[in-house]
Amino acid sequence: MDLAFTKEEQAFREEVRTFFHENIPADIHAKMIDQHSLEKQDLVTWQRILNAKGWAVPHWPVEYGGTGWDPIKLYIFWEEMQQTPAPQPLQFGVHMVGPVIATFGNEAQKQRFLPRIANLDDWWCQGFSEPGAGSDLASLRTKAVRDGDHYVVNGQKTWTTLAQHADWIFCLVRTNPDVKKQVGISFLLIDMKTPGIEVRPIQTIDGGKEVNEVFFTDVRVPVENLVGEENRGWDYAKFLLGNERSGIARIGISKQRIRRIKELAGQEFYGSAPMIENQRFREKLAAVEVELKALEMTQLRVVAAEAKRGDKGKPDPASSILKIKGSELQQATTELLMEVVGPYALPFQPGLVEGSNEPPIGMDWAATAAPTYFNWRKVSIYGGSNEIQKNIIAKAILGL
Amino acid sequence: MDFDLNEEQRLIKDSVERLLADRYGFEQRKAHGASERGWSADMWAQYADLGLLAMPFSADDGGMDQGPVGTMIVMEAFGRALALEPYLATVVLGGGFLRNGANAAQKADLIPQIVDGSLTLAFAQTERHSRYDLADVTTTARKDGGSYVLDGAKSVVVHGDSADKLIVTARVAGDRRDRSGIGVFLVDGNAAGVSRRGYPTQDGQRAAEVLLEGVRVEADWVIGEPENGLPLIEQVTDEAIAALCAEAVGTMSVMHETTVDYLKTRKQFGVPIGDFQVLQHRAADMFLMLEQARSMSMLATMMADEQDVAERRRSIAGAKVQIGRSGRFVGQQAVQLHGGVGMTMELAVGHYFKRVTMIDTAFGDADYHLSRLADAGGLIAA
């Protein structure tokens, strides 16, 4: 048992940290620190900086642009990116559809899509959830009917994050309605410019419009855009969701936010002393730090076991712990930050969240605290709600 | 980064677990606990044979050089078996004072006696008013020629009634809560002026109230610097906290396993109660709290001999917070999910609950360490 990072791993951490800090454009870094939402171009800019360095898709197979790092180095890489804080790559491409195509796609699909994902030439969004298919995802009803060398897609997807910018959407569609629901689903790649697709924004409680409804009316999709085999889409979806879960704790984000809370709580006063000297406040903060440290150790246990096993395909069911606790702690940090802001949490400035140039009301770091708190309620809902994760633990680990 | 045990550590773990599985059933434990000293001399001899009592000592001192990981392995196994023997008191605490603070002559005299099982120790630290403050010491040690004379009263000294020798903290100088002026003294349990009132504890062990009246200790039996013993005391109690974290993980593991088994076998409304989602989620919550505790136990183990004292103290405090909170949740839910039978002395689960509850009160509970950690700036550097 040796819980220290090796000298080489420490040097690697230093290397990526230095690169992130030296190469992140100042305006993007400032937006990240103050939790302002990013423009499409910000993500594109950052992704291309990473790609030029060869670090756009480090976890992919080497032949498609991966770096060959082991799970521990990958963990360090993402954690440092979160702590910078730098933008996370658009996950729908880099973490979701990219690995699915690399693993289950045909050669033509790999050649066509993977380099464009790595460079963020194509903006991808995710077409999984539907109005009637949330936690019970397999009950989805959007259907794709074969017509010659096309599928004709009809139905509706929802909670489609950043679909307003998207060039492509990957969808789970029903290709066989007559069998058990999990075995009649296929995984389709759909060009968002295809006639018959309509995107309508949904405003969320923070005031932002990052999610959308996407409607499909007689949308013709070439059969060459089917990933893998017809009716095997559920397997690919499970692979995708498993990948999503293992990186979902986002410990670096919570750490960075705790540092920010400490900094700001050193400036704001509670009576005659800075908030950080208030015993009740700092004990609440310390309690979150304890849980976060424990989660970091749990995450490292999962990562080290993965490094030892050498297979990345199968998610550890213990990663459900990472999802549950990671999301709870991210939420706890947004709550503490809002507490630091105090009365200036009140002004509602949705324009600011979307990046308008209007001067903010109050301290310039205060305006995003409440919206971030409200927005972050999503993290215990998406990616398989925390209740679904408990079902997974009960079933897959405890055998109940 | 490797969370697995090496070959030698795995062998140690297997052998201690096998011994306890064979010889430390629930009924056997009950019999050991009912004996006069409250633990089994026969088991103690077996631990000596197996080398468990030599585990943390250096090879030069006749030990097995297994460090904090060795202690973690033994204590987790003891937690699983609810073992009653004074391993923490003698090997972890007593041994800790000898390893970290004793001179060569003291080591040469005492460590072999611990290793062969002939010497047991107890740590007499707490006083009526001190709660968890290690610097709050009013017992005095007055210099008198070549020796010291100790006067005072020590509270809830675990295994203090059966210990051959007591490790006593006493003040040679300064006021009640001063950090300086506290020494560590080795006192024979039967020395003139020592009176001990032994009693059973909630968790099936034994402890004693110890009165010291004009107890003479030769200067040879001062451990470390008598003017400045607190850093040594903090080091040793941090090691003991790491050990207790591992023991707590052992007790929590058993409570969780037992509860999940019970959910699978107990039927109500015609089905195993584990079919009910509300109970599945509770068991999942217990699992999460257990694994978070296990993670922090590992952290505590790794930090127990960390050279950066401030870093060590913060990490150990953080671990104790997590262990306290996890232990309370897992213990309470284990009893709750067993229902009425969980309330009975007849069933093991309640005894595990009692032990994990009392671990929280040892060397500072979760709230105490949370305050300490908050005062020290938390675990994440600003």
mmCIF file of N, CA, C and O in Angstrom, chain B residues 58-130:
data_model
loop_
_atom_site.group_PDB
_atom_site.id
_atom_site.type_symbol
_atom_site.label_atom_id
_atom_site.label_comp_id
_atom_site.label_asym_id
_atom_site.label_seq_id
_atom_site.Cartn_x
_atom_site.Cartn_y
_atom_site.Cartn_z
ATOM 1 N N SER B 58 10.627 -1.660 15.204
ATOM 2 C CA SER B 58 11.666 -1.822 14.187
ATOM 3 C C SER B 58 12.379 -3.149 14.404
ATOM 4 O O SER B 58 12.365 -3.720 15.507
ATOM 5 N N ALA B 59 12.999 -3.625 13.344
ATOM 6 C CA ALA B 59 13.726 -4.898 13.423
ATOM 7 C C ALA B 59 14.837 -4.789 14.474
ATOM 8 O O ALA B 59 15.092 -5.746 15.221
ATOM 9 N N ASP B 60 15.467 -3.638 14.578
ATOM 10 C CA ASP B 60 16.523 -3.444 15.576
ATOM 11 C C ASP B 60 16.020 -3.643 17.002
ATOM 12 O O ASP B 60 16.744 -4.084 17.881
ATOM 13 N N ASP B 61 14.762 -3.276 17.208
ATOM 14 C CA ASP B 61 14.175 -3.442 18.544
ATOM 15 C C ASP B 61 13.514 -4.806 18.710
ATOM 16 O O ASP B 61 12.785 -5.033 19.674
ATOM 17 N N GLY B 62 13.706 -5.679 17.748
ATOM 18 C CA GLY B 62 13.111 -7.010 17.840
ATOM 19 C C GLY B 62 11.707 -7.081 17.275
ATOM 20 O O GLY B 62 10.959 -8.021 17.547
ATOM 21 N N GLY B 63 11.353 -6.087 16.477
ATOM 22 C CA GLY B 63 10.005 -6.050 15.928
ATOM 23 C C GLY B 63 9.931 -6.525 14.494
ATOM 24 O O GLY B 63 10.917 -7.045 13.943
ATOM 25 N N MET B 64 8.747 -6.363 13.874
ATOM 26 C CA MET B 64 8.522 -6.830 12.510
ATOM 27 C C MET B 64 8.498 -5.695 11.493
ATOM 28 O O MET B 64 8.300 -5.937 10.318
ATOM 29 N N ASP B 65 8.654 -4.477 11.999
ATOM 30 C CA ASP B 65 8.828 -3.336 11.103
ATOM 31 C C ASP B 65 7.679 -3.178 10.112
ATOM 32 O O ASP B 65 7.885 -2.852 8.941
ATOM 33 N N GLN B 66 6.461 -3.388 10.569
ATOM 34 C CA GLN B 66 5.333 -3.355 9.639
ATOM 35 C C GLN B 66 4.646 -1.993 9.568
ATOM 36 O O GLN B 66 3.708 -1.811 8.796
ATOM 37 N N GLY B 67 5.098 -1.069 10.398
ATOM 38 C CA GLY B 67 4.599 0.305 10.268
ATOM 39 C C GLY B 67 3.094 0.433 10.424
ATOM 40 O O GLY B 67 2.411 -0.493 10.868
ATOM 41 N N PRO B 68 2.560 1.597 10.071
ATOM 42 C CA PRO B 68 1.128 1.861 10.251
ATOM 43 C C PRO B 68 0.216 0.907 9.456
ATOM 44 O O PRO B 68 -0.896 0.623 9.894
ATOM 45 N N VAL B 69 0.712 0.406 8.324
ATOM 46 C CA VAL B 69 -0.132 -0.520 7.556
ATOM 47 C C VAL B 69 -0.337 -1.824 8.338
ATOM 48 O O VAL B 69 -1.442 -2.380 8.367
ATOM 49 N N GLY B 70 0.723 -2.290 8.998
ATOM 50 C CA GLY B 70 0.591 -3.485 9.829
ATOM 51 C C GLY B 70 -0.441 -3.275 10.926
ATOM 52 O O GLY B 70 -1.294 -4.142 11.190
ATOM 53 N N THR B 71 -0.380 -2.111 11.565
ATOM 54 C CA THR B 71 -1.352 -1.795 12.621
ATOM 55 C C THR B 71 -2.762 -1.756 12.050
ATOM 56 O O THR B 71 -3.710 -2.262 12.649
ATOM 57 N N MET B 72 -2.890 -1.161 10.871
ATOM 58 C CA MET B 72 -4.207 -1.088 10.226
ATOM 59 C C MET B 72 -4.787 -2.486 10.008
ATOM 60 O O MET B 72 -5.961 -2.736 10.287
ATOM 61 N N ILE B 73 -3.945 -3.381 9.534
ATOM 62 C CA ILE B 73 -4.418 -4.742 9.240
ATOM 63 C C ILE B 73 -4.926 -5.419 10.509
ATOM 64 O O ILE B 73 -6.019 -5.986 10.540
ATOM 65 N N VAL B 74 -4.118 -5.332 11.582
ATOM 66 C CA VAL B 74 -4.506 -5.989 12.835
ATOM 67 C C VAL B 74 -5.766 -5.347 13.406
ATOM 68 O O VAL B 74 -6.710 -6.039 13.811
ATOM 69 N N MET B 75 -5.798 -4.017 13.419
ATOM 70 C CA MET B 75 -6.928 -3.337 14.054
ATOM 71 C C MET B 75 -8.224 -3.554 13.280
ATOM 72 O O MET B 75 -9.297 -3.662 13.877
ATOM 73 N N GLU B 76 -8.146 -3.616 11.973
ATOM 74 C CA GLU B 76 -9.366 -3.882 11.208
ATOM 75 C C GLU B 76 -9.889 -5.284 11.522
ATOM 76 O O GLU B 76 -11.095 -5.489 11.701
ATOM 77 N N ALA B 77 -8.963 -6.224 11.616
ATOM 78 C CA ALA B 77 -9.370 -7.599 11.965
ATOM 79 C C ALA B 77 -9.948 -7.635 13.380
ATOM 80 O O ALA B 77 -10.948 -8.315 13.639
ATOM 81 N N PHE B 78 -9.336 -6.906 14.311
ATOM 82 C CA PHE B 78 -9.866 -6.835 15.674
ATOM 83 C C PHE B 78 -11.264 -6.210 15.663
ATOM 84 O O PHE B 78 -12.147 -6.612 16.411
ATOM 85 N N GLY B 79 -11.451 -5.224 14.818
ATOM 86 C CA GLY B 79 -12.770 -4.607 14.706
ATOM 87 C C GLY B 79 -13.807 -5.597 14.206
ATOM 88 O O GLY B 79 -14.936 -5.629 14.688
ATOM 89 N N ARG B 80 -13.418 -6.399 13.253
ATOM 90 C CA ARG B 80 -14.349 -7.408 12.712
ATOM 91 C C ARG B 80 -14.726 -8.431 13.778
ATOM 92 O O ARG B 80 -15.839 -8.954 13.769
ATOM 93 N N ALA B 81 -13.775 -8.751 14.666
ATOM 94 C CA ALA B 81 -14.030 -9.775 15.686
ATOM 95 C C ALA B 81 -14.495 -9.166 17.010
ATOM 96 O O ALA B 81 -14.848 -9.893 17.925
ATOM 97 N N LEU B 82 -14.482 -7.864 17.112
ATOM 98 C CA LEU B 82 -14.737 -7.170 18.379
ATOM 99 C C LEU B 82 -13.796 -7.680 19.473
ATOM 100 O O LEU B 82 -14.204 -7.891 20.617
ATOM 101 N N ALA B 83 -12.539 -7.896 19.095
ATOM 102 C CA ALA B 83 -11.572 -8.454 20.045
ATOM 103 C C ALA B 83 -11.368 -7.499 21.225
ATOM 104 O O ALA B 83 -11.372 -6.283 21.062
ATOM 105 N N LEU B 84 -11.208 -8.092 22.402
ATOM 106 C CA LEU B 84 -11.189 -7.314 23.646
ATOM 107 C C LEU B 84 -9.792 -7.066 24.194
ATOM 108 O O LEU B 84 -9.618 -6.266 25.117
ATOM 109 N N GLU B 85 -8.802 -7.729 23.644
ATOM 110 C CA GLU B 85 -7.460 -7.661 24.231
ATOM 111 C C GLU B 85 -6.868 -6.253 24.065
ATOM 112 O O GLU B 85 -7.189 -5.544 23.115
ATOM 113 N N PRO B 86 -5.943 -5.903 24.992
ATOM 114 C CA PRO B 86 -5.442 -4.513 25.030
ATOM 115 C C PRO B 86 -4.368 -4.238 23.976
ATOM 116 O O PRO B 86 -3.264 -3.803 24.306
ATOM 117 N N TYR B 87 -4.700 -4.489 22.726
ATOM 118 C CA TYR B 87 -3.724 -4.273 21.655
ATOM 119 C C TYR B 87 -3.472 -2.782 21.444
ATOM 120 O O TYR B 87 -2.341 -2.337 21.350
ATOM 121 N N LEU B 88 -4.578 -2.034 21.373
ATOM 122 C CA LEU B 88 -4.433 -0.586 21.197
ATOM 123 C C LEU B 88 -3.645 0.003 22.371
ATOM 124 O O LEU B 88 -2.718 0.786 22.188
ATOM 125 N N ALA B 89 -4.038 -0.404 23.598
ATOM 126 C CA ALA B 89 -3.421 0.175 24.800
ATOM 127 C C ALA B 89 -1.941 -0.202 24.898
ATOM 128 O O ALA B 89 -1.100 0.641 25.208
ATOM 129 N N THR B 90 -1.643 -1.441 24.606
ATOM 130 C CA THR B 90 -0.275 -1.918 24.852
ATOM 131 C C THR B 90 0.640 -1.698 23.649
ATOM 132 O O THR B 90 1.719 -1.115 23.773
ATOM 133 N N VAL B 91 0.204 -2.170 22.488
ATOM 134 C CA VAL B 91 1.108 -2.174 21.334
ATOM 135 C C VAL B 91 1.082 -0.817 20.611
ATOM 136 O O VAL B 91 2.124 -0.282 20.257
ATOM 137 N N VAL B 92 -0.129 -0.274 20.410
ATOM 138 C CA VAL B 92 -0.227 0.961 19.629
ATOM 139 C C VAL B 92 0.145 2.168 20.494
ATOM 140 O O VAL B 92 1.048 2.932 20.142
ATOM 141 N N LEU B 93 -0.523 2.312 21.635
ATOM 142 C CA LEU B 93 -0.239 3.474 22.490
ATOM 143 C C LEU B 93 1.059 3.284 23.268
ATOM 144 O O LEU B 93 1.989 4.078 23.150
ATOM 145 N N GLY B 94 1.134 2.216 24.045
ATOM 146 C CA GLY B 94 2.340 1.962 24.834
ATOM 147 C C GLY B 94 3.551 1.835 23.929
ATOM 148 O O GLY B 94 4.581 2.510 24.116
ATOM 149 N N GLY B 95 3.416 1.001 22.923
ATOM 150 C CA GLY B 95 4.499 0.816 21.960
ATOM 151 C C GLY B 95 4.829 2.117 21.255
ATOM 152 O O GLY B 95 5.999 2.398 20.957
ATOM 153 N N GLY B 96 3.809 2.909 21.013
ATOM 154 C CA GLY B 96 4.015 4.192 20.328
ATOM 155 C C GLY B 96 4.885 5.138 21.152
ATOM 156 O O GLY B 96 5.782 5.796 20.628
ATOM 157 N N PHE B 97 4.635 5.176 22.470
ATOM 158 C CA PHE B 97 5.479 6.017 23.326
ATOM 159 C C PHE B 97 6.917 5.504 23.339
ATOM 160 O O PHE B 97 7.863 6.292 23.310
ATOM 161 N N LEU B 98 7.067 4.192 23.350
ATOM 162 C CA LEU B 98 8.429 3.652 23.378
ATOM 163 C C LEU B 98 9.132 3.916 22.048
ATOM 164 O O LEU B 98 10.286 4.345 22.015
ATOM 165 N N ARG B 99 8.462 3.666 20.952
ATOM 166 C CA ARG B 99 9.084 3.851 19.636
ATOM 167 C C ARG B 99 9.465 5.305 19.401
ATOM 168 O O ARG B 99 10.541 5.596 18.889
ATOM 169 N N ASN B 100 8.523 6.209 19.751
ATOM 170 C CA ASN B 100 8.717 7.620 19.396
ATOM 171 C C ASN B 100 9.465 8.431 20.447
ATOM 172 O O ASN B 100 9.985 9.499 20.133
ATOM 173 N N GLY B 101 9.475 7.930 21.705
ATOM 174 C CA GLY B 101 10.001 8.801 22.756
ATOM 175 C C GLY B 101 11.015 8.195 23.694
ATOM 176 O O GLY B 101 11.728 8.913 24.389
ATOM 177 N N ALA B 102 11.114 6.859 23.743
ATOM 178 C CA ALA B 102 11.937 6.240 24.785
ATOM 179 C C ALA B 102 13.415 6.263 24.413
ATOM 180 O O ALA B 102 13.775 6.317 23.241
ATOM 181 N N ASN B 103 14.259 6.202 25.440
ATOM 182 C CA ASN B 103 15.700 6.088 25.181
ATOM 183 C C ASN B 103 16.058 4.616 24.947
ATOM 184 O O ASN B 103 15.223 3.722 25.124
ATOM 185 N N ALA B 104 17.319 4.382 24.579
ATOM 186 C CA ALA B 104 17.739 3.033 24.177
ATOM 187 C C ALA B 104 17.545 2.024 25.315
ATOM 188 O O ALA B 104 17.090 0.898 25.088
ATOM 189 N N ALA B 105 17.861 2.458 26.533
ATOM 190 C CA ALA B 105 17.753 1.531 27.665
ATOM 191 C C ALA B 105 16.294 1.141 27.917
ATOM 192 O O ALA B 105 15.975 -0.032 28.154
ATOM 193 N N GLN B 106 15.420 2.142 27.821
ATOM 194 C CA GLN B 106 13.988 1.859 28.037
ATOM 195 C C GLN B 106 13.467 0.910 26.955
ATOM 196 O O GLN B 106 12.732 -0.036 27.242
ATOM 197 N N LYS B 107 13.856 1.181 25.720
ATOM 198 C CA LYS B 107 13.413 0.302 24.625
ATOM 199 C C LYS B 107 13.908 -1.124 24.851
ATOM 200 O O LYS B 107 13.158 -2.084 24.704
ATOM 201 N N ALA B 108 15.188 -1.225 25.173
ATOM 202 C CA ALA B 108 15.784 -2.556 25.322
ATOM 203 C C ALA B 108 15.125 -3.325 26.462
ATOM 204 O O ALA B 108 14.993 -4.549 26.411
ATOM 205 N N ASP B 109 14.682 -2.612 27.463
ATOM 206 C CA ASP B 109 14.039 -3.268 28.601
ATOM 207 C C ASP B 109 12.597 -3.678 28.272
ATOM 208 O O ASP B 109 12.190 -4.815 28.530
ATOM 209 N N LEU B 110 11.845 -2.750 27.656
ATOM 210 C CA LEU B 110 10.395 -2.948 27.612
ATOM 211 C C LEU B 110 9.868 -3.572 26.315
ATOM 212 O O LEU B 110 8.908 -4.349 26.347
ATOM 213 N N ILE B 111 10.464 -3.211 25.184
ATOM 214 C CA ILE B 111 9.887 -3.712 23.924
ATOM 215 C C ILE B 111 9.887 -5.249 23.866
ATOM 216 O O ILE B 111 8.870 -5.849 23.503
ATOM 217 N N PRO B 112 11.003 -5.906 24.292
ATOM 218 C CA PRO B 112 10.949 -7.384 24.276
ATOM 219 C C PRO B 112 9.820 -7.945 25.141
ATOM 220 O O PRO B 112 9.239 -8.983 24.806
ATOM 221 N N GLN B 113 9.521 -7.238 26.227
ATOM 222 C CA GLN B 113 8.436 -7.734 27.096
ATOM 223 C C GLN B 113 7.064 -7.573 26.442
ATOM 224 O O GLN B 113 6.162 -8.384 26.659
ATOM 225 N N ILE B 114 6.908 -6.501 25.662
ATOM 226 C CA ILE B 114 5.643 -6.364 24.913
ATOM 227 C C ILE B 114 5.566 -7.465 23.865
ATOM 228 O O ILE B 114 4.556 -8.158 23.735
ATOM 229 N N VAL B 115 6.656 -7.632 23.142
ATOM 230 C CA VAL B 115 6.678 -8.579 22.026
ATOM 231 C C VAL B 115 6.386 -10.007 22.493
ATOM 232 O O VAL B 115 5.661 -10.748 21.824
ATOM 233 N N ASP B 116 6.924 -10.397 23.661
ATOM 234 C CA ASP B 116 6.683 -11.795 24.091
ATOM 235 C C ASP B 116 5.384 -11.934 24.891
ATOM 236 O O ASP B 116 5.048 -13.013 25.370
ATOM 237 N N GLY B 117 4.681 -10.850 25.060
ATOM 238 C CA GLY B 117 3.353 -10.936 25.663
ATOM 239 C C GLY B 117 3.356 -10.832 27.174
ATOM 240 O O GLY B 117 2.321 -10.989 27.810
ATOM 241 N N SER B 118 4.513 -10.544 27.784
ATOM 242 C CA SER B 118 4.558 -10.551 29.250
ATOM 243 C C SER B 118 4.239 -9.190 29.873
ATOM 244 O O SER B 118 4.105 -9.082 31.081
ATOM 245 N N LEU B 119 4.142 -8.145 29.035
ATOM 246 C CA LEU B 119 3.891 -6.805 29.585
ATOM 247 C C LEU B 119 2.692 -6.157 28.892
ATOM 248 O O LEU B 119 2.645 -6.075 27.661
ATOM 249 N N THR B 120 1.731 -5.709 29.709
ATOM 250 C CA THR B 120 0.638 -4.909 29.129
ATOM 251 C C THR B 120 0.698 -3.507 29.717
ATOM 252 O O THR B 120 1.147 -3.303 30.841
ATOM 253 N N LEU B 121 0.235 -2.554 28.896
ATOM 254 C CA LEU B 121 0.308 -1.146 29.276
ATOM 255 C C LEU B 121 -1.067 -0.505 29.138
ATOM 256 O O LEU B 121 -1.955 -1.052 28.467
ATOM 257 N N ALA B 122 -1.226 0.651 29.770
ATOM 258 C CA ALA B 122 -2.445 1.447 29.564
ATOM 259 C C ALA B 122 -2.046 2.915 29.620
ATOM 260 O O ALA B 122 -1.103 3.281 30.323
ATOM 261 N N PHE B 123 -2.788 3.717 28.855
ATOM 262 C CA PHE B 123 -2.451 5.139 28.722
ATOM 263 C C PHE B 123 -3.365 5.950 29.627
ATOM 264 O O PHE B 123 -4.568 6.050 29.384
ATOM 265 N N ALA B 124 -2.775 6.526 30.685
ATOM 266 C CA ALA B 124 -3.554 7.305 31.651
ATOM 267 C C ALA B 124 -3.394 8.785 31.328
ATOM 268 O O ALA B 124 -2.426 9.429 31.742
ATOM 269 N N GLN B 125 -4.327 9.308 30.561
ATOM 270 C CA GLN B 125 -4.217 10.669 30.049
ATOM 271 C C GLN B 125 -5.384 11.547 30.509
ATOM 272 O O GLN B 125 -5.214 12.598 31.102
ATOM 273 N N THR B 126 -6.601 11.075 30.205
ATOM 274 C CA THR B 126 -7.798 11.876 30.445
ATOM 275 C C THR B 126 -7.960 12.190 31.932
ATOM 276 O O THR B 126 -7.632 11.373 32.783
ATOM 277 N N GLU B 127 -8.462 13.399 32.193
ATOM 278 C CA GLU B 127 -8.819 13.757 33.562
ATOM 279 C C GLU B 127 -10.280 14.191 33.582
ATOM 280 O O GLU B 127 -10.872 14.422 32.524
ATOM 281 N N ARG B 128 -10.828 14.284 34.746
ATOM 282 C CA ARG B 128 -12.246 14.553 34.934
ATOM 283 C C ARG B 128 -12.743 15.735 34.076
ATOM 284 O O ARG B 128 -13.815 15.719 33.509
ATOM 285 N N HIS B 129 -11.920 16.763 33.934
ATOM 286 C CA HIS B 129 -12.338 18.018 33.303
ATOM 287 C C HIS B 129 -11.785 18.178 31.902
ATOM 288 O O HIS B 129 -12.131 19.105 31.201
ATOM 289 N N SER B 130 -10.872 17.306 31.475
ATOM 290 C CA SER B 130 -10.078 17.632 30.285
ATOM 291 C C SER B 130 -10.787 17.320 28.971
ATOM 292 O O SER B 130 -10.395 17.842 27.934
#
